[in-house]
Each structure stands twice: as C-alpha cells, then as structure tokens.
PDB file of C-alpha atoms in Angstrom:
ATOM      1  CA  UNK A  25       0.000   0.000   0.000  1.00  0.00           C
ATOM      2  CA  UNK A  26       1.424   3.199  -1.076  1.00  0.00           C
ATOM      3  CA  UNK A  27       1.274   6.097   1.993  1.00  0.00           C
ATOM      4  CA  UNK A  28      -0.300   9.049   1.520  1.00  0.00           C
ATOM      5  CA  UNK A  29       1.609  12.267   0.251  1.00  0.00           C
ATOM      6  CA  UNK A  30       1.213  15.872   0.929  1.00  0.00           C
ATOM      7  CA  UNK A  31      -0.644  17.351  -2.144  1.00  0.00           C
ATOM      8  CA  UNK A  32      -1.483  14.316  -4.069  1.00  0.00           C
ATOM      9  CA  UNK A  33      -3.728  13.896  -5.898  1.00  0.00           C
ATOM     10  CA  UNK A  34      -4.475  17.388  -6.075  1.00  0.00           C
ATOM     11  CA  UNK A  35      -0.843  18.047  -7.758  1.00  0.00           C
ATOM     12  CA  UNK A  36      -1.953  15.313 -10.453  1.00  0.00           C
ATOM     13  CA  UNK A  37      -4.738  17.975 -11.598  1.00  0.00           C
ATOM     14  CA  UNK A  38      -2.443  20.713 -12.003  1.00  0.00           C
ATOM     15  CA  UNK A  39      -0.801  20.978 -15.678  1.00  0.00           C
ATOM     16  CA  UNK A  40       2.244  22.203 -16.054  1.00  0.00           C
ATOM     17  CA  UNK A  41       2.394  23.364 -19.946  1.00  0.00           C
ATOM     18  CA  UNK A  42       5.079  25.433 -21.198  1.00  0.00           C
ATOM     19  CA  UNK A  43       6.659  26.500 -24.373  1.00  0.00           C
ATOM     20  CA  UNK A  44      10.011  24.761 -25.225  1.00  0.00           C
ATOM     21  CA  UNK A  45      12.156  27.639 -24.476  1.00  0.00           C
ATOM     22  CA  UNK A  46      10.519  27.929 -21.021  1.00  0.00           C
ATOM     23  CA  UNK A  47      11.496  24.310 -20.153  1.00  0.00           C
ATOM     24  CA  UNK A  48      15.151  24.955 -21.261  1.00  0.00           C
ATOM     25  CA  UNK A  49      15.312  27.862 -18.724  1.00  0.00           C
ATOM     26  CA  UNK A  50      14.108  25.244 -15.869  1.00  0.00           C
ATOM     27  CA  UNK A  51      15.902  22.073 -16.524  1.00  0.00           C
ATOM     28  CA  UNK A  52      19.590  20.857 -17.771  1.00  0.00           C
ATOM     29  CA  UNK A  53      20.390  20.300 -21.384  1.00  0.00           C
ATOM     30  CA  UNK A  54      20.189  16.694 -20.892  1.00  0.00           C
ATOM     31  CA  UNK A  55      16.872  16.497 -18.521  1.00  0.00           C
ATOM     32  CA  UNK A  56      15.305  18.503 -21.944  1.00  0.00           C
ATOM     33  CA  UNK A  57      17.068  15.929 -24.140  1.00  0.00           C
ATOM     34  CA  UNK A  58      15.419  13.180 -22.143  1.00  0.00           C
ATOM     35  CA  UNK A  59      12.323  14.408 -21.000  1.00  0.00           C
ATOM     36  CA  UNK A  60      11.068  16.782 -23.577  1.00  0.00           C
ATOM     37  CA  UNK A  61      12.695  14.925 -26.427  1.00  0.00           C
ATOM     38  CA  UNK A  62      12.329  11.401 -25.117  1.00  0.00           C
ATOM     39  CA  UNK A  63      15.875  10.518 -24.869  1.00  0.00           C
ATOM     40  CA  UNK A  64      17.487   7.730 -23.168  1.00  0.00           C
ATOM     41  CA  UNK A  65      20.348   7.777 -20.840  1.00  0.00           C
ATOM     42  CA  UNK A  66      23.051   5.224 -21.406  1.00  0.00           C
ATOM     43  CA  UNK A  67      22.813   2.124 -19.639  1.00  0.00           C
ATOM     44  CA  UNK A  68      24.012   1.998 -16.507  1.00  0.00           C
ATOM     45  CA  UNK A  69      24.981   5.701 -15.610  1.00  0.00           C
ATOM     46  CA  UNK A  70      21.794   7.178 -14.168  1.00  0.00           C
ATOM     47  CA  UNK A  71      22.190   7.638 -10.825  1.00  0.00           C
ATOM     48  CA  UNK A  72      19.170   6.393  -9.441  1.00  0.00           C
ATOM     49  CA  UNK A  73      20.237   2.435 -10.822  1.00  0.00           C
ATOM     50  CA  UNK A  74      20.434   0.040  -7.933  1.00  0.00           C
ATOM     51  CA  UNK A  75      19.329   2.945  -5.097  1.00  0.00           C
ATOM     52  CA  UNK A  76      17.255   2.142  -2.899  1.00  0.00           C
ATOM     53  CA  UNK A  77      16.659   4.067  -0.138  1.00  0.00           C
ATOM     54  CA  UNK A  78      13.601   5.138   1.797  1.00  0.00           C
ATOM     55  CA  UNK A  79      12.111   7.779  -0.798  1.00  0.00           C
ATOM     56  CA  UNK A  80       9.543   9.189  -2.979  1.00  0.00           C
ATOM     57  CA  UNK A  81      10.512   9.654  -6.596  1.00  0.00           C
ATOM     58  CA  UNK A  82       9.191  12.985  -8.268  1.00  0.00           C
ATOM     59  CA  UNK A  83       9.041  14.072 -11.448  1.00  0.00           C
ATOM     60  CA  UNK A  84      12.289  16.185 -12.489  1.00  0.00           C
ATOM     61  CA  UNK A  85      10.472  18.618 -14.824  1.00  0.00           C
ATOM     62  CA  UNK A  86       7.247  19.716 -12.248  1.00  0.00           C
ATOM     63  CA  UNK A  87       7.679  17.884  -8.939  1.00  0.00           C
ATOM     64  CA  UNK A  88       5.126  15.906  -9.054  1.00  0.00           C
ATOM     65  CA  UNK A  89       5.431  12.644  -6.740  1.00  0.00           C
ATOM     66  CA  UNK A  90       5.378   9.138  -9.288  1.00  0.00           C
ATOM     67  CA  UNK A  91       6.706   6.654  -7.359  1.00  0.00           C
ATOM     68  CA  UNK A  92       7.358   4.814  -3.665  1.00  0.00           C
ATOM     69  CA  UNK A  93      11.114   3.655  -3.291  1.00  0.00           C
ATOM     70  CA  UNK A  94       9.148   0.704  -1.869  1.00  0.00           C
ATOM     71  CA  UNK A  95       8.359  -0.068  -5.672  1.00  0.00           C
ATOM     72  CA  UNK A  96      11.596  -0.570  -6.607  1.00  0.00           C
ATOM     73  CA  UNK A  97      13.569  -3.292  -7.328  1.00  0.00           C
ATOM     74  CA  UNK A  98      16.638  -4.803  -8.984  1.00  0.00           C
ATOM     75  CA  UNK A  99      15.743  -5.660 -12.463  1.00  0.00           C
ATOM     76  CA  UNK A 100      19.635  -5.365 -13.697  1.00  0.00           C
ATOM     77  CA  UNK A 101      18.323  -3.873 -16.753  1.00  0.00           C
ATOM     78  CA  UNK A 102      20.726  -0.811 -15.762  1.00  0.00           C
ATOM     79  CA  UNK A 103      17.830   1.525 -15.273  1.00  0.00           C
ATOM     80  CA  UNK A 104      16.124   2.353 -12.113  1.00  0.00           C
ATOM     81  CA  UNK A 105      13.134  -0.416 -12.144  1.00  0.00           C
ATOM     82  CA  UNK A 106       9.474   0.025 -10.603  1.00  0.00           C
ATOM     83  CA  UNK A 107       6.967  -2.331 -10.633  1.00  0.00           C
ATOM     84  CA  UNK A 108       4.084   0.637 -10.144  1.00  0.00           C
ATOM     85  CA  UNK A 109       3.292   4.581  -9.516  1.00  0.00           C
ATOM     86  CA  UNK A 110       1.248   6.691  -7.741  1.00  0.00           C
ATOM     87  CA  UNK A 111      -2.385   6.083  -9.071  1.00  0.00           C
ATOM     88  CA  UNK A 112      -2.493   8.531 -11.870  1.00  0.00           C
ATOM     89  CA  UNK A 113       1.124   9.977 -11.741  1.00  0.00           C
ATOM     90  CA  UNK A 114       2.315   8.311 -15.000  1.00  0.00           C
ATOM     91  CA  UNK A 115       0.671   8.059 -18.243  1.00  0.00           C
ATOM     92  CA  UNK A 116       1.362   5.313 -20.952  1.00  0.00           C
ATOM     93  CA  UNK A 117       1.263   5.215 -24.706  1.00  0.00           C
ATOM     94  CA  UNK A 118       2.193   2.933 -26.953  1.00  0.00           C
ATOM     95  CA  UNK A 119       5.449   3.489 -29.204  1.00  0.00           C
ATOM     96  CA  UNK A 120       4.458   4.709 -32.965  1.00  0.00           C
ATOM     97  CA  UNK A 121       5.890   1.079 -33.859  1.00  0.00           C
ATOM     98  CA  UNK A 122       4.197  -0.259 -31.216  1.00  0.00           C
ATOM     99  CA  UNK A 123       6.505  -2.496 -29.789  1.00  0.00           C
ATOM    100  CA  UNK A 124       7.133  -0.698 -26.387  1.00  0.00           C
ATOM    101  CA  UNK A 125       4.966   1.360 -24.063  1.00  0.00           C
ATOM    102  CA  UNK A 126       5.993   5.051 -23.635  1.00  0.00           C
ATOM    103  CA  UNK A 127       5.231   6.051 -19.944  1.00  0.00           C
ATOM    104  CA  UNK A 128       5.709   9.770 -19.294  1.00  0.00           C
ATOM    105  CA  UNK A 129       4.228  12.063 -15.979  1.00  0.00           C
ATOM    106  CA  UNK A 130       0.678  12.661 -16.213  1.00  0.00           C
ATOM    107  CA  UNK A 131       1.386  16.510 -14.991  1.00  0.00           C
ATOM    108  CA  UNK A 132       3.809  17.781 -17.093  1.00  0.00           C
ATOM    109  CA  UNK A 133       4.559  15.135 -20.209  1.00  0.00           C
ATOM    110  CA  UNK A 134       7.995  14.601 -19.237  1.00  0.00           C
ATOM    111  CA  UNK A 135       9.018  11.410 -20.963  1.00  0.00           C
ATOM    112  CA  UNK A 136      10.389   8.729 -17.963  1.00  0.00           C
ATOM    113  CA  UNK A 137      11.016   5.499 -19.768  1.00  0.00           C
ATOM    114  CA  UNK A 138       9.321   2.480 -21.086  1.00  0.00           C
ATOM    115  CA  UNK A 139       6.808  -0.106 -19.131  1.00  0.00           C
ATOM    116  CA  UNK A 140       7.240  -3.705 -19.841  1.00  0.00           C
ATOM    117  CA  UNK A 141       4.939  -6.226 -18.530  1.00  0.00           C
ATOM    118  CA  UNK A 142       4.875 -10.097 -18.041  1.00  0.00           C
ATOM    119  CA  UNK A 143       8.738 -10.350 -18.013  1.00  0.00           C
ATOM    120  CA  UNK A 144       8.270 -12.656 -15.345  1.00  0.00           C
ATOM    121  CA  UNK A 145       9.676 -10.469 -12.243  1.00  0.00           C
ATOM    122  CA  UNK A 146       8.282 -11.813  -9.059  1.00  0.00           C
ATOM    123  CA  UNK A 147       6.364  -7.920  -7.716  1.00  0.00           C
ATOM    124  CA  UNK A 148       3.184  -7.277  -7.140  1.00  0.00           C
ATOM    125  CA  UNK A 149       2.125  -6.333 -11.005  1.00  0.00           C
ATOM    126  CA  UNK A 150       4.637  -8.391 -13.089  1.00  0.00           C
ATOM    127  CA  UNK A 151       5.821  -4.739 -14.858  1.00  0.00           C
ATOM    128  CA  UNK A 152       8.786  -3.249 -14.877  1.00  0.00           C
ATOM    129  CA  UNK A 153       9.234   1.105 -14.931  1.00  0.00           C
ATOM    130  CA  UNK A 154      12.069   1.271 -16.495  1.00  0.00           C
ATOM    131  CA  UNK A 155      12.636   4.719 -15.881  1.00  0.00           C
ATOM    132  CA  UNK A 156      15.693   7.094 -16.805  1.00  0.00           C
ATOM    133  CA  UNK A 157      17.835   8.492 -13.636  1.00  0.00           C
ATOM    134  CA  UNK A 158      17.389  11.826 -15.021  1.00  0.00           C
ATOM    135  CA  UNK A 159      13.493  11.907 -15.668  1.00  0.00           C
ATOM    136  CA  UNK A 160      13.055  11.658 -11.436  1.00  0.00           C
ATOM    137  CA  UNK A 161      14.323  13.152  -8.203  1.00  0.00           C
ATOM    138  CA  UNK A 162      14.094  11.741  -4.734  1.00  0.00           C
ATOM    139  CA  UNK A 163      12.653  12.909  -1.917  1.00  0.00           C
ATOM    140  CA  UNK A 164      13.760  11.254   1.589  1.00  0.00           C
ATOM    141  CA  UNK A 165      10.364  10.268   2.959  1.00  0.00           C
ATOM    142  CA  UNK A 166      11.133  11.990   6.462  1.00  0.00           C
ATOM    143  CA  UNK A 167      10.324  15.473   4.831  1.00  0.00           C
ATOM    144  CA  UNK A 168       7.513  14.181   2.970  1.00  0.00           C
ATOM    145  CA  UNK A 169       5.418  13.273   6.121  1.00  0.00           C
ATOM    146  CA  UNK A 170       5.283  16.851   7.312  1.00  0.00           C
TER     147      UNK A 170
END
C-alpha cells in the first residue's frame, strides 16, 4: 500500500504546460534531451540504478510525486526499475511502432522510460518502470510526512 503524500492527488490535476524555451530555462540540457525529447540515458549511468533508499521519486520537470522507493527493485536492466506509480502519476502510450509502451508524468509530459509487462519479475504487477535516472528526483520520505 502506497502512503499518503502531501498534495497528491491534487498536484496530479495541475498541468504544467510550457513553451520549449521555457522548459530549457528550468531544466539541464540533458533532462530537456530526455524528457522533452524522449531521450534515453546510457545504460548503466543514471544515478538512481540500484538505489534504494527510503524515498519518494518525483518528477524532475514539475515535482510531481510518481513513485514509492518501496516499488523498486533490482531488475539489472541498468535503469532504475518500478513495478508501479502513484495512481495517476504516470501516463502510458504505446510506441508509434508499437513495440514498447511510452510512460511519461501525467502533470507535465515529461518522458520517464518504457513499461514492460509479463517479463516474469516476481512484484506485485509483473511490470517493470524502467525509468531514466534523469526523468526523477528523490525525496527522503522523512520530509515528505510533514
């Protein structure tokens, strides 16, 4: 069961739209590159691979809370791996070739990753968020129950 957090759902209302040149003034070159252009970060490197502390995930481009560290796991796939979100943080549509699933924050379109389901991974949901590093920032939980 996923604990409640300050502002949600109400923050999965709220839209964040802005014009390209707006998000470049907010986030890095390569947070655009991946979540505004739906780039990938090389396998591997993202520093959120194989973490697994006691946090909430948010969205790097708006803040908006998508996932419970208690969600993660090691899939070795050299991504950060969930196997779910926050009910109605993360929105997925299928690749134009329609071989993967495009998952990207409900709030703000910021592309995360790819979902992959019936891989066999013993969770909850049989999925697997694989989600780029730089598409999410933690949160330790402590200052989230305030």
């Amino acid at each position: 069961m996923l604990r409640h957090v300050p502002g949600w759902p109400a923050m999965a209302a709220a839209k964040f739209e802005k014009t390209e040149d707006e998000w470049r003034a907010i986030i890095s070159p390569e947070q655009f590159r991946i979540l505004r252009e739906k780039g990938t970060e090389l396998r591997g490197t993202g520093e959120y691979d194989k973490y697994f502390g006691d946090d909430i995930y948010n969205c790097t481009g708006c803040g908006t809370p998508l996932y419970k560290s208690t969600t993660t796991f090691d899939s070795g796939c050299g991504w950060p791996a969930f196997y779910e979100g926050f009910p109605g943080a993360i929105t997925r549509s299928p690749d134009p070739d329609g071989r993967r699933t495009e998952i990207t924050c409900t709030a703000c379109g910021g592309h995360l990753g790819h979902v992959f389901k019936g891989e066999g991974y013993k969770t909850p949901t049989d999925e697997r968020h694989c989600v780029n590093s730089v598409s999410i920032k933690f949160a330790p939980a402590s200052s989230s129950d305030s």
